[in-house]
Amino acid sequence: MDSPAVDGPVPVVGFDLDMTLVDSSEGITATLRAVLAEVGVHVSAADTWPWAGMPLERIVAGLAPGTPPAQVERIAARYKQLYPSLGVASVRALPGAAAALAAPAAHGGRSVVVSAKHAPNVHRVLAAAGLAGAVERADVSGDLFAEQKGVRLRELGASAYVGDHPGDVLAAQVAGAVAVGVSTGAHDADALRAAGADVVLAGLEDLPGWVALHARRLRAGKKGVPAPR
């Protein structure tokens, strides 16, 4: 992952994980269905899809309304326990993910991953998707959402953050980074624009070209890249 020497600022691009870098929907649904069934709540894939990208405790509370907070925490803990066996094997890298992660290094920068997923499972998912070698282990963070993601991104020096959820847009804003939306999750381009995304891309295949523009603007002392929206 050596990067060429570049004068001036370089792109540090953050990435969300679920439905941004990887399609993890099947495994998330399988694990949610298993843990909720243990407490007598039965859900479908259609039920779980709108909750994609949210913190686990919020997902459990939303799918099982009225569940006491202490039980929500127990269900979430059980999910984290079962996810490695029920959720990881079905994960697939989304088209363009490897090239997107490699793109900042071509301009002297690096990629980081900041996710709401439980941190040990972030590493498992990256490995299962064949993406672990594209990011330094110290540049991978989990158990963070929205503003908390933004704080971590700022610590990592992120100049942009790529995600599929309005919470990812907020994270970029908190970090003072360019908010790049990708419409590969439960939220379409209009929803990401409404949340304040600076740029919305159809998928990661368009990311390397965008990073090249972003890198040039950073060297010119400019923060972001205007549309394409």
C-alpha positions as a LaTeX table, in Angstrom:
\begin{tabular}{lrrr}
\hline
Residue & $x$ (\AA) & $y$ (\AA) & $z$ (\AA) \\
\hline
Met1 & 0.00 & 0.00 & 0.00 \\
Asp2 & 2.93 & 2.36 & $-0.64$ \\
Ser3 & 1.85 & 5.76 & $-1.95$ \\
Pro4 & 3.76 & 8.06 & $-4.28$ \\
Ala5 & 5.31 & 11.17 & $-2.78$ \\
Val6 & 3.04 & 14.15 & $-3.41$ \\
Asp7 & 3.57 & 17.79 & $-2.51$ \\
Gly8 & 0.71 & 19.34 & $-0.57$ \\
Pro9 & $-2.47$ & 17.86 & 0.92 \\
Val10 & $-3.42$ & 14.32 & $-0.07$ \\
Pro11 & $-6.82$ & 12.58 & $-0.09$ \\
Val12 & $-7.73$ & 10.59 & 3.00 \\
Val13 & $-11.01$ & 8.97 & 2.00 \\
Gly14 & $-13.23$ & 7.33 & 4.59 \\
Phe15 & $-15.68$ & 4.59 & 3.72 \\
Asp16 & $-18.74$ & 3.20 & 5.44 \\
Leu17 & $-18.90$ & $-0.60$ & 5.29 \\
Asp18 & $-22.38$ & $-2.14$ & 4.99 \\
Met19 & $-24.02$ & $-1.43$ & 1.61 \\
Thr20 & $-21.18$ & 0.96 & 0.73 \\
Leu21 & $-18.19$ & $-1.36$ & 0.36 \\
Val22 & $-20.01$ & $-4.67$ & 0.80 \\
Asp23 & $-23.43$ & $-6.19$ & 0.29 \\
Ser24 & $-24.01$ & $-7.63$ & 3.72 \\
Ser25 & $-27.81$ & $-7.54$ & 3.62 \\
Glu26 & $-28.35$ & $-11.30$ & 3.51 \\
Gly27 & $-26.21$ & $-12.02$ & 6.55 \\
Ile28 & $-27.60$ & $-9.10$ & 8.55 \\
Thr29 & $-31.14$ & $-10.26$ & 7.85 \\
Ala30 & $-30.32$ & $-13.87$ & 8.74 \\
Thr31 & $-28.77$ & $-12.86$ & 12.05 \\
Leu32 & $-31.55$ & $-10.43$ & 12.95 \\
Arg33 & $-34.21$ & $-13.02$ & 12.16 \\
Ala34 & $-32.41$ & $-15.59$ & 14.33 \\
Val35 & $-31.96$ & $-13.40$ & 17.40 \\
Leu36 & $-35.45$ & $-11.89$ & 17.23 \\
Ala37 & $-37.05$ & $-15.29$ & 16.76 \\
Glu38 & $-35.44$ & $-16.33$ & 20.05 \\
Val39 & $-37.63$ & $-13.72$ & 21.77 \\
Gly40 & $-40.75$ & $-14.48$ & 19.70 \\
Val41 & $-40.44$ & $-11.68$ & 17.12 \\
His42 & $-40.54$ & $-12.70$ & 13.45 \\
Val43 & $-39.34$ & $-10.38$ & 10.69 \\
Ser44 & $-38.67$ & $-10.60$ & 6.97 \\
Ala45 & $-35.90$ & $-9.22$ & 4.76 \\
Ala46 & $-38.32$ & $-6.48$ & 3.69 \\
Asp47 & $-38.75$ & $-5.53$ & 7.35 \\
Thr48 & $-35.02$ & $-5.27$ & 7.99 \\
Trp49 & $-33.98$ & $-3.44$ & 4.79 \\
Pro50 & $-35.10$ & 0.09 & 5.80 \\
Trp51 & $-32.96$ & $-0.18$ & 8.93 \\
Ala52 & $-29.73$ & $-0.86$ & 7.01 \\
Gly53 & $-26.84$ & 1.22 & 8.29 \\
Met54 & $-28.36$ & 2.08 & 11.67 \\
Pro55 & $-26.80$ & 1.23 & 15.06 \\
Leu56 & $-27.70$ & $-2.29$ & 16.13 \\
Glu57 & $-29.61$ & $-1.31$ & 19.27 \\
Arg58 & $-31.74$ & 1.10 & 17.24 \\
Ile59 & $-32.49$ & $-1.63$ & 14.69 \\
Val60 & $-33.56$ & $-4.08$ & 17.40 \\
Ala61 & $-35.76$ & $-1.47$ & 19.09 \\
Gly62 & $-37.34$ & $-0.56$ & 15.75 \\
Leu63 & $-38.07$ & $-4.13$ & 14.71 \\
Ala64 & $-39.34$ & $-5.12$ & 18.16 \\
Pro65 & $-41.11$ & $-1.98$ & 19.42 \\
Gly66 & $-41.89$ & $-1.93$ & 23.10 \\
Thr67 & $-38.93$ & $-4.11$ & 24.02 \\
Pro68 & $-37.42$ & $-2.88$ & 27.30 \\
Pro69 & $-33.99$ & $-1.24$ & 26.89 \\
Ala70 & $-32.22$ & $-3.90$ & 28.95 \\
Gln71 & $-33.63$ & $-6.63$ & 26.70 \\
Val72 & $-32.66$ & $-4.64$ & 23.60 \\
Glu73 & $-29.10$ & $-4.66$ & 24.88 \\
Arg74 & $-29.22$ & $-8.43$ & 25.46 \\
Ile75 & $-30.59$ & $-9.05$ & 21.97 \\
Ala76 & $-27.89$ & $-6.83$ & 20.48 \\
Ala77 & $-25.22$ & $-8.72$ & 22.40 \\
Arg78 & $-26.63$ & $-12.01$ & 21.13 \\
Tyr79 & $-26.56$ & $-10.63$ & 17.56 \\
Lys80 & $-22.86$ & $-9.78$ & 17.91 \\
Gln81 & $-22.27$ & $-13.31$ & 19.19 \\
Leu82 & $-24.10$ & $-15.00$ & 16.29 \\
Tyr83 & $-23.08$ & $-12.71$ & 13.43 \\
Pro84 & $-19.69$ & $-14.34$ & 12.75 \\
Ser85 & $-21.37$ & $-17.70$ & 12.09 \\
Leu86 & $-24.62$ & $-16.51$ & 10.47 \\
Gly87 & $-23.70$ & $-13.24$ & 8.79 \\
Val88 & $-20.16$ & $-13.22$ & 7.44 \\
Ala89 & $-20.10$ & $-16.01$ & 4.87 \\
Ser90 & $-22.66$ & $-14.39$ & 2.56 \\
Val91 & $-20.88$ & $-11.00$ & 2.40 \\
Arg92 & $-19.76$ & $-9.86$ & $-1.05$ \\
Ala93 & $-17.73$ & $-6.84$ & $-2.08$ \\
Leu94 & $-19.84$ & $-4.40$ & $-4.07$ \\
Pro95 & $-18.70$ & $-3.67$ & $-7.65$ \\
Gly96 & $-15.71$ & $-1.36$ & $-7.69$ \\
Ala97 & $-14.95$ & $-1.69$ & $-3.97$ \\
Ala98 & $-11.33$ & $-2.80$ & $-4.31$ \\
Ala99 & $-10.52$ & $-0.11$ & $-6.88$ \\
Ala100 & $-12.25$ & 2.53 & $-4.76$ \\
Leu101 & $-10.19$ & 1.61 & $-1.70$ \\
Ala102 & $-7.01$ & 1.70 & $-3.78$ \\
Ala103 & $-7.76$ & 5.05 & $-5.42$ \\
Pro104 & $-6.45$ & 7.48 & $-2.75$ \\
Ala105 & $-3.03$ & 5.78 & $-2.67$ \\
Ala106 & $-2.50$ & 6.69 & $-6.33$ \\
His107 & $-2.54$ & 10.33 & $-5.22$ \\
Gly108 & $-0.36$ & 9.93 & $-2.13$ \\
Gly109 & $-3.27$ & 9.36 & 0.25 \\
Arg110 & $-4.97$ & 6.46 & 1.95 \\
Ser111 & $-8.36$ & 4.91 & 2.68 \\
Val112 & $-9.95$ & 4.41 & 6.10 \\
Val113 & $-13.09$ & 2.49 & 7.11 \\
Val114 & $-15.45$ & 3.79 & 9.80 \\
Ser115 & $-18.58$ & 1.71 & 10.42 \\
Ala116 & $-21.51$ & 1.30 & 12.78 \\
Lys117 & $-20.86$ & $-2.47$ & 12.80 \\
His118 & $-19.28$ & $-4.06$ & 15.88 \\
Ala119 & $-15.54$ & $-3.53$ & 15.39 \\
Pro120 & $-14.40$ & $-7.19$ & 15.42 \\
Asn121 & $-17.06$ & $-7.97$ & 12.82 \\
Val122 & $-15.87$ & $-5.10$ & 10.61 \\
His123 & $-12.53$ & $-6.88$ & 10.32 \\
Arg124 & $-14.24$ & $-10.23$ & 9.67 \\
Val125 & $-16.39$ & $-8.74$ & 6.91 \\
Leu126 & $-13.47$ & $-7.00$ & 5.20 \\
Ala127 & $-11.54$ & $-10.27$ & 5.23 \\
Ala128 & $-14.50$ & $-12.29$ & 3.90 \\
Ala129 & $-15.00$ & $-9.77$ & 1.08 \\
Gly130 & $-11.32$ & $-9.86$ & 0.11 \\
Leu131 & $-10.78$ & $-6.23$ & 1.11 \\
Ala132 & $-8.77$ & $-6.48$ & 4.33 \\
Gly133 & $-5.42$ & $-5.85$ & 2.65 \\
Ala134 & $-6.62$ & $-2.55$ & 1.17 \\
Val135 & $-6.77$ & $-0.74$ & 4.54 \\
Glu136 & $-4.32$ & $-0.62$ & 7.44 \\
Arg137 & $-5.78$ & $-2.29$ & 10.52 \\
Ala138 & $-5.32$ & 0.89 & 12.58 \\
Asp139 & $-7.44$ & 2.75 & 10.01 \\
Val140 & $-10.49$ & 0.52 & 10.59 \\
Ser141 & $-13.04$ & 1.58 & 13.23 \\
Gly142 & $-16.42$ & 0.21 & 14.29 \\
Asp143 & $-19.28$ & 0.76 & 16.76 \\
Leu144 & $-19.76$ & 4.37 & 15.57 \\
Phe145 & $-22.68$ & 6.16 & 13.93 \\
Ala146 & $-23.37$ & 9.62 & 12.52 \\
Glu147 & $-21.71$ & 12.29 & 14.72 \\
Gln148 & $-19.50$ & 9.68 & 16.42 \\
Lys149 & $-18.25$ & 8.60 & 13.01 \\
Gly150 & $-17.49$ & 12.24 & 12.27 \\
Val151 & $-15.31$ & 12.59 & 15.35 \\
Arg152 & $-13.29$ & 9.53 & 14.38 \\
Leu153 & $-12.99$ & 10.68 & 10.76 \\
Arg154 & $-11.64$ & 14.01 & 11.95 \\
Glu155 & $-9.08$ & 12.18 & 14.11 \\
Leu156 & $-8.01$ & 10.21 & 11.04 \\
Gly157 & $-7.68$ & 13.35 & 8.95 \\
Ala158 & $-10.36$ & 12.37 & 6.46 \\
Ser159 & $-10.89$ & 14.77 & 3.58 \\
Ala160 & $-13.95$ & 12.87 & 2.30 \\
Tyr161 & $-16.35$ & 10.21 & 3.55 \\
Val162 & $-18.29$ & 7.82 & 1.33 \\
Gly163 & $-21.52$ & 6.24 & 2.55 \\
Asp164 & $-25.02$ & 5.11 & 1.65 \\
His165 & $-26.93$ & 6.56 & 4.61 \\
Pro166 & $-27.96$ & 10.09 & 5.70 \\
Gly167 & $-26.06$ & 9.38 & 8.92 \\
Asp168 & $-22.92$ & 9.07 & 6.80 \\
Val169 & $-23.57$ & 12.52 & 5.33 \\
Leu170 & $-23.82$ & 13.90 & 8.86 \\
Ala171 & $-20.57$ & 12.13 & 9.77 \\
Ala172 & $-18.78$ & 13.84 & 6.89 \\
Gln173 & $-20.18$ & 17.20 & 7.91 \\
Val174 & $-19.03$ & 16.78 & 11.51 \\
Ala175 & $-15.57$ & 15.81 & 10.25 \\
Gly176 & $-15.36$ & 18.81 & 7.92 \\
Ala177 & $-15.00$ & 16.38 & 5.01 \\
Val178 & $-16.68$ & 16.14 & 1.62 \\
Ala179 & $-19.85$ & 14.05 & 1.91 \\
Val180 & $-19.98$ & 11.53 & $-0.93$ \\
Gly181 & $-23.20$ & 9.54 & $-1.17$ \\
Val182 & $-23.56$ & 6.25 & $-3.02$ \\
Ser183 & $-27.05$ & 4.99 & $-3.81$ \\
Thr184 & $-26.26$ & 1.32 & $-3.19$ \\
Gly185 & $-28.20$ & 1.03 & 0.07 \\
Ala186 & $-31.71$ & 1.73 & 1.29 \\
His187 & $-31.52$ & 5.47 & 0.53 \\
Asp188 & $-31.74$ & 6.77 & $-3.02$ \\
Ala189 & $-29.90$ & 9.71 & $-4.56$ \\
Asp190 & $-32.66$ & 12.17 & $-3.72$ \\
Ala191 & $-32.61$ & 11.19 & $-0.05$ \\
Leu192 & $-28.83$ & 11.56 & 0.12 \\
Arg193 & $-28.98$ & 14.97 & $-1.56$ \\
Ala194 & $-31.73$ & 16.04 & 0.83 \\
Ala195 & $-29.46$ & 15.03 & 3.73 \\
Gly196 & $-26.79$ & 17.38 & 2.38 \\
Ala197 & $-24.45$ & 15.15 & 0.36 \\
Asp198 & $-21.96$ & 17.23 & $-1.63$ \\
Val199 & $-21.74$ & 14.58 & $-4.34$ \\
Val200 & $-23.91$ & 11.54 & $-5.10$ \\
Leu201 & $-22.54$ & 8.67 & $-7.18$ \\
Ala202 & $-24.44$ & 5.67 & $-8.50$ \\
Gly203 & $-21.79$ & 3.30 & $-7.17$ \\
Leu204 & $-18.14$ & 2.82 & $-6.32$ \\
Glu205 & $-17.17$ & 2.33 & $-9.96$ \\
Asp206 & $-17.27$ & 6.14 & $-10.25$ \\
Leu207 & $-15.16$ & 6.74 & $-7.16$ \\
Pro208 & $-11.59$ & 6.55 & $-8.60$ \\
Gly209 & $-12.35$ & 9.30 & $-11.11$ \\
Trp210 & $-13.89$ & 11.41 & $-8.36$ \\
Val211 & $-10.88$ & 10.89 & $-6.09$ \\
Ala212 & $-8.58$ & 12.14 & $-8.86$ \\
Leu213 & $-10.61$ & 15.36 & $-9.05$ \\
His214 & $-10.70$ & 15.61 & $-5.26$ \\
Ala215 & $-6.92$ & 15.22 & $-5.06$ \\
Arg216 & $-6.36$ & 17.99 & $-7.61$ \\
Arg217 & $-8.65$ & 20.34 & $-5.70$ \\
Leu218 & $-6.93$ & 19.57 & $-2.41$ \\
Arg219 & $-3.57$ & 20.46 & $-3.94$ \\
Ala220 & $-5.15$ & 23.68 & $-5.22$ \\
Gly221 & $-6.30$ & 24.54 & $-1.70$ \\
Lys222 & $-9.96$ & 23.78 & $-2.30$ \\
Lys223 & $-12.07$ & 21.49 & $-0.14$ \\
Gly224 & $-14.47$ & 19.66 & $-2.34$ \\
Val225 & $-15.57$ & 18.80 & $-5.80$ \\
Pro226 & $-18.84$ & 20.24 & $-7.07$ \\
Ala227 & $-21.46$ & 18.05 & $-8.76$ \\
Pro228 & $-21.83$ & 15.57 & $-10.59$ \\
Arg229 & $-24.93$ & 15.01 & $-8.53$ \\
\hline
\end{tabular}
